[in-house]
Amino acid sequence: MQLYAHEIKGADQYLLGVMATATVVARLVFAIPLGRLADRIGRKRVIYLVTPLWYASNLLLAFSPGPITLVLSSALTVFYSLASGITGAMALEVVPLDQQGRWSGLRGLFAGLATIPAPIIGGLIWREIGPIYVFLVPIAIDLLFRIPLLTTVRETLRGPSPGEMKAS
């Protein structure tokens, strides 16, 4: 993100610092409320709610006309990691307790295998297709794979019943 902001969008060290600060502040502001919201209305709903904000982060960065949108993009990018944390909690609730060690190992293995070629693929996309696509391709992959897969996973928390919602 910072490399793109600097090399393509012309962000200087001060703007990069403000962008990093925006990310930290957004995490501080939204992490606990989103976790509580996920506990209240369900993890899948919150993932569906925050995923468009991560898409907006990538789109704002890719098409940013100036520093304000770069800072906003940095603040919104935190929703990717927050959704990932919620997904991780959800995964642990789906996997039986006696299988969680195996699940964690397999997840780590496949994450590691994906992480090895990722910088090479990202570099090739940057050089051969264009830097903007480094931010557009993940959105496409997410829409084509993660979101459809998420629809097949059961909700791990019982959301409030209509009667409970009225009482709140």
GROMACS .gro file of C-alpha atoms in nm:
model
  168
    1MET     CA    1   0.000   0.000   0.000
    2GLN     CA    2   0.270   0.249   0.103
    3LEU     CA    3   0.490   0.158  -0.195
    4TYR     CA    4   0.202   0.221  -0.433
    5ALA     CA    5   0.108   0.543  -0.255
    6HIS     CA    6   0.467   0.667  -0.276
    7GLU     CA    7   0.571   0.549  -0.623
    8ILE     CA    8   0.244   0.583  -0.812
    9LYS     CA    9   0.046   0.845  -0.619
   10GLY     CA   10   0.344   1.059  -0.511
   11ALA     CA   11   0.289   1.038  -0.134
   12ASP     CA   12   0.577   1.185   0.066
   13GLN     CA   13   0.702   1.062   0.404
   14TYR     CA   14   0.461   1.286   0.594
   15LEU     CA   15   0.156   1.159   0.407
   16LEU     CA   16   0.277   0.800   0.452
   17GLY     CA   17   0.301   0.868   0.826
   18VAL     CA   18  -0.052   1.007   0.834
   19MET     CA   19  -0.172   0.703   0.640
   20ALA     CA   20  -0.011   0.466   0.891
   21THR     CA   21  -0.161   0.664   1.178
   22ALA     CA   22  -0.506   0.646   1.018
   23THR     CA   23  -0.477   0.267   1.006
   24VAL     CA   24  -0.382   0.243   1.373
   25VAL     CA   25  -0.655   0.484   1.483
   26ALA     CA   26  -0.918   0.298   1.278
   27ARG     CA   27  -0.814  -0.030   1.439
   28LEU     CA   28  -0.837   0.124   1.787
   29VAL     CA   29  -1.178   0.272   1.713
   30PHE     CA   30  -1.342  -0.024   1.538
   31ALA     CA   31  -1.184  -0.347   1.671
   32ILE     CA   32  -1.379  -0.386   1.995
   33PRO     CA   33  -1.715  -0.254   1.866
   34LEU     CA   34  -1.700  -0.486   1.563
   35GLY     CA   35  -1.607  -0.782   1.782
   36ARG     CA   36  -1.903  -0.708   2.007
   37LEU     CA   37  -2.129  -0.662   1.706
   38ALA     CA   38  -2.013  -0.999   1.570
   39ASP     CA   39  -2.097  -1.157   1.905
   40ARG     CA   40  -2.439  -0.994   1.898
   41ILE     CA   41  -2.565  -1.028   1.540
   42GLY     CA   42  -2.340  -1.306   1.409
   43ARG     CA   43  -1.996  -1.332   1.258
   44LYS     CA   44  -2.106  -1.384   0.898
   45ARG     CA   45  -2.321  -1.073   0.903
   46VAL     CA   46  -2.033  -0.860   1.025
   47ILE     CA   47  -1.800  -1.010   0.765
   48TYR     CA   48  -2.055  -0.928   0.495
   49LEU     CA   49  -2.090  -0.580   0.644
   50VAL     CA   50  -1.719  -0.490   0.654
   51THR     CA   51  -1.600  -0.660   0.334
   52PRO     CA   52  -1.727  -0.377   0.109
   53LEU     CA   53  -1.527  -0.135   0.324
   54TRP     CA   54  -1.211  -0.330   0.244
   55TYR     CA   55  -1.307  -0.324  -0.125
   56ALA     CA   56  -1.356   0.052  -0.095
   57SER     CA   57  -1.010   0.079   0.060
   58ASN     CA   58  -0.848  -0.090  -0.238
   59LEU     CA   59  -1.054   0.109  -0.488
   60LEU     CA   60  -0.981   0.440  -0.317
   61LEU     CA   61  -0.611   0.359  -0.314
   62ALA     CA   62  -0.607   0.248  -0.677
   63PHE     CA   63  -0.800   0.549  -0.807
   64SER     CA   64  -0.702   0.809  -0.548
   65PRO     CA   65  -0.695   1.164  -0.682
   66GLY     CA   66  -0.520   1.305  -0.374
   67PRO     CA   67  -0.399   1.275  -0.018
   68ILE     CA   68  -0.738   1.272   0.155
   69THR     CA   69  -0.850   0.960  -0.030
   70LEU     CA   70  -0.514   0.794   0.042
   71VAL     CA   71  -0.565   0.853   0.415
   72LEU     CA   72  -0.925   0.731   0.395
   73SER     CA   73  -0.807   0.423   0.208
   74SER     CA   74  -0.556   0.353   0.485
   75ALA     CA   75  -0.824   0.384   0.750
   76LEU     CA   76  -1.058   0.151   0.563
   77THR     CA   77  -0.792  -0.113   0.502
   78VAL     CA   78  -0.817  -0.212   0.868
   79PHE     CA   79  -1.151  -0.377   0.793
   80TYR     CA   80  -0.968  -0.653   0.606
   81SER     CA   81  -0.772  -0.755   0.914
   82LEU     CA   82  -1.076  -0.716   1.139
   83ALA     CA   83  -1.280  -0.943   0.910
   84SER     CA   84  -0.989  -1.189   0.910
   85GLY     CA   85  -0.993  -1.197   1.289
   86ILE     CA   86  -1.366  -1.260   1.292
   87THR     CA   87  -1.319  -1.533   1.031
   88GLY     CA   88  -1.050  -1.695   1.246
   89ALA     CA   89  -1.280  -1.697   1.548
   90MET     CA   90  -1.557  -1.842   1.336
   91ALA     CA   91  -1.328  -2.116   1.203
   92LEU     CA   92  -1.236  -2.223   1.555
   93GLU     CA   93  -1.604  -2.250   1.642
   94VAL     CA   94  -1.678  -2.468   1.338
   95VAL     CA   95  -1.390  -2.713   1.392
   96PRO     CA   96  -1.436  -2.970   1.671
   97LEU     CA   97  -1.212  -2.909   1.972
   98ASP     CA   98  -1.017  -3.233   1.926
   99GLN     CA   99  -0.939  -3.138   1.562
  100GLN     CA  100  -0.832  -2.777   1.618
  101GLY     CA  101  -0.460  -2.856   1.631
  102ARG     CA  102  -0.476  -3.041   1.299
  103TRP     CA  103  -0.692  -2.763   1.151
  104SER     CA  104  -0.447  -2.498   1.265
  105GLY     CA  105  -0.157  -2.691   1.114
  106LEU     CA  106  -0.332  -2.741   0.781
  107ARG     CA  107  -0.441  -2.379   0.768
  108GLY     CA  108  -0.085  -2.269   0.841
  109LEU     CA  109   0.052  -2.503   0.574
  110PHE     CA  110  -0.180  -2.376   0.303
  111ALA     CA  111  -0.134  -2.014   0.408
  112GLY     CA  112   0.241  -2.067   0.390
  113LEU     CA  113   0.216  -2.231   0.048
  114ALA     CA  114   0.011  -1.937  -0.078
  115THR     CA  115   0.249  -1.687   0.080
  116ILE     CA  116   0.555  -1.823  -0.100
  117PRO     CA  117   0.451  -1.731  -0.458
  118ALA     CA  118   0.236  -1.429  -0.362
  119PRO     CA  119   0.515  -1.167  -0.381
  120ILE     CA  120   0.630  -1.308  -0.714
  121ILE     CA  121   0.278  -1.306  -0.854
  122GLY     CA  122   0.218  -0.957  -0.716
  123GLY     CA  123   0.542  -0.836  -0.872
  124LEU     CA  124   0.451  -0.986  -1.207
  125ILE     CA  125   0.106  -0.827  -1.194
  126TRP     CA  126   0.266  -0.492  -1.100
  127ARG     CA  127   0.521  -0.508  -1.381
  128GLU     CA  128   0.331  -0.683  -1.661
  129ILE     CA  129  -0.030  -0.573  -1.617
  130GLY     CA  130  -0.002  -0.260  -1.405
  131PRO     CA  131   0.027  -0.157  -1.040
  132ILE     CA  132  -0.343  -0.080  -1.007
  133TYR     CA  133  -0.426  -0.448  -1.061
  134VAL     CA  134  -0.238  -0.548  -0.746
  135PHE     CA  135  -0.538  -0.395  -0.566
  136LEU     CA  136  -0.813  -0.502  -0.807
  137VAL     CA  137  -0.722  -0.872  -0.836
  138PRO     CA  138  -0.771  -0.942  -0.461
  139ILE     CA  139  -1.120  -0.795  -0.480
  140ALA     CA  140  -1.204  -1.021  -0.775
  141ILE     CA  141  -1.062  -1.328  -0.598
  142ASP     CA  142  -1.257  -1.243  -0.285
  143LEU     CA  143  -1.581  -1.200  -0.477
  144LEU     CA  144  -1.528  -1.519  -0.678
  145PHE     CA  145  -1.405  -1.751  -0.402
  146ARG     CA  146  -1.420  -1.633  -0.040
  147ILE     CA  147  -1.767  -1.482  -0.038
  148PRO     CA  148  -1.931  -1.782  -0.213
  149LEU     CA  149  -1.746  -2.018   0.024
  150LEU     CA  150  -1.859  -1.816   0.323
  151THR     CA  151  -2.222  -1.865   0.220
  152THR     CA  152  -2.174  -2.242   0.266
  153VAL     CA  153  -2.043  -2.211   0.623
  154ARG     CA  154  -2.297  -2.215   0.903
  155GLU     CA  155  -2.325  -1.915   1.132
  156THR     CA  156  -2.144  -2.000   1.453
  157LEU     CA  157  -2.332  -1.766   1.682
  158ARG     CA  158  -2.702  -1.747   1.732
  159GLY     CA  159  -2.808  -1.395   1.650
  160PRO     CA  160  -3.078  -1.225   1.855
  161SER     CA  161  -3.431  -1.345   1.801
  162PRO     CA  162  -3.686  -1.086   1.684
  163GLY     CA  163  -3.816  -1.065   2.043
  164GLU     CA  164  -3.466  -1.000   2.179
  165MET     CA  165  -3.409  -0.729   1.919
  166LYS     CA  166  -3.724  -0.547   2.033
  167ALA     CA  167  -3.618  -0.570   2.398
  168SER     CA  168  -3.280  -0.406   2.329
   0.00000   0.00000   0.00000
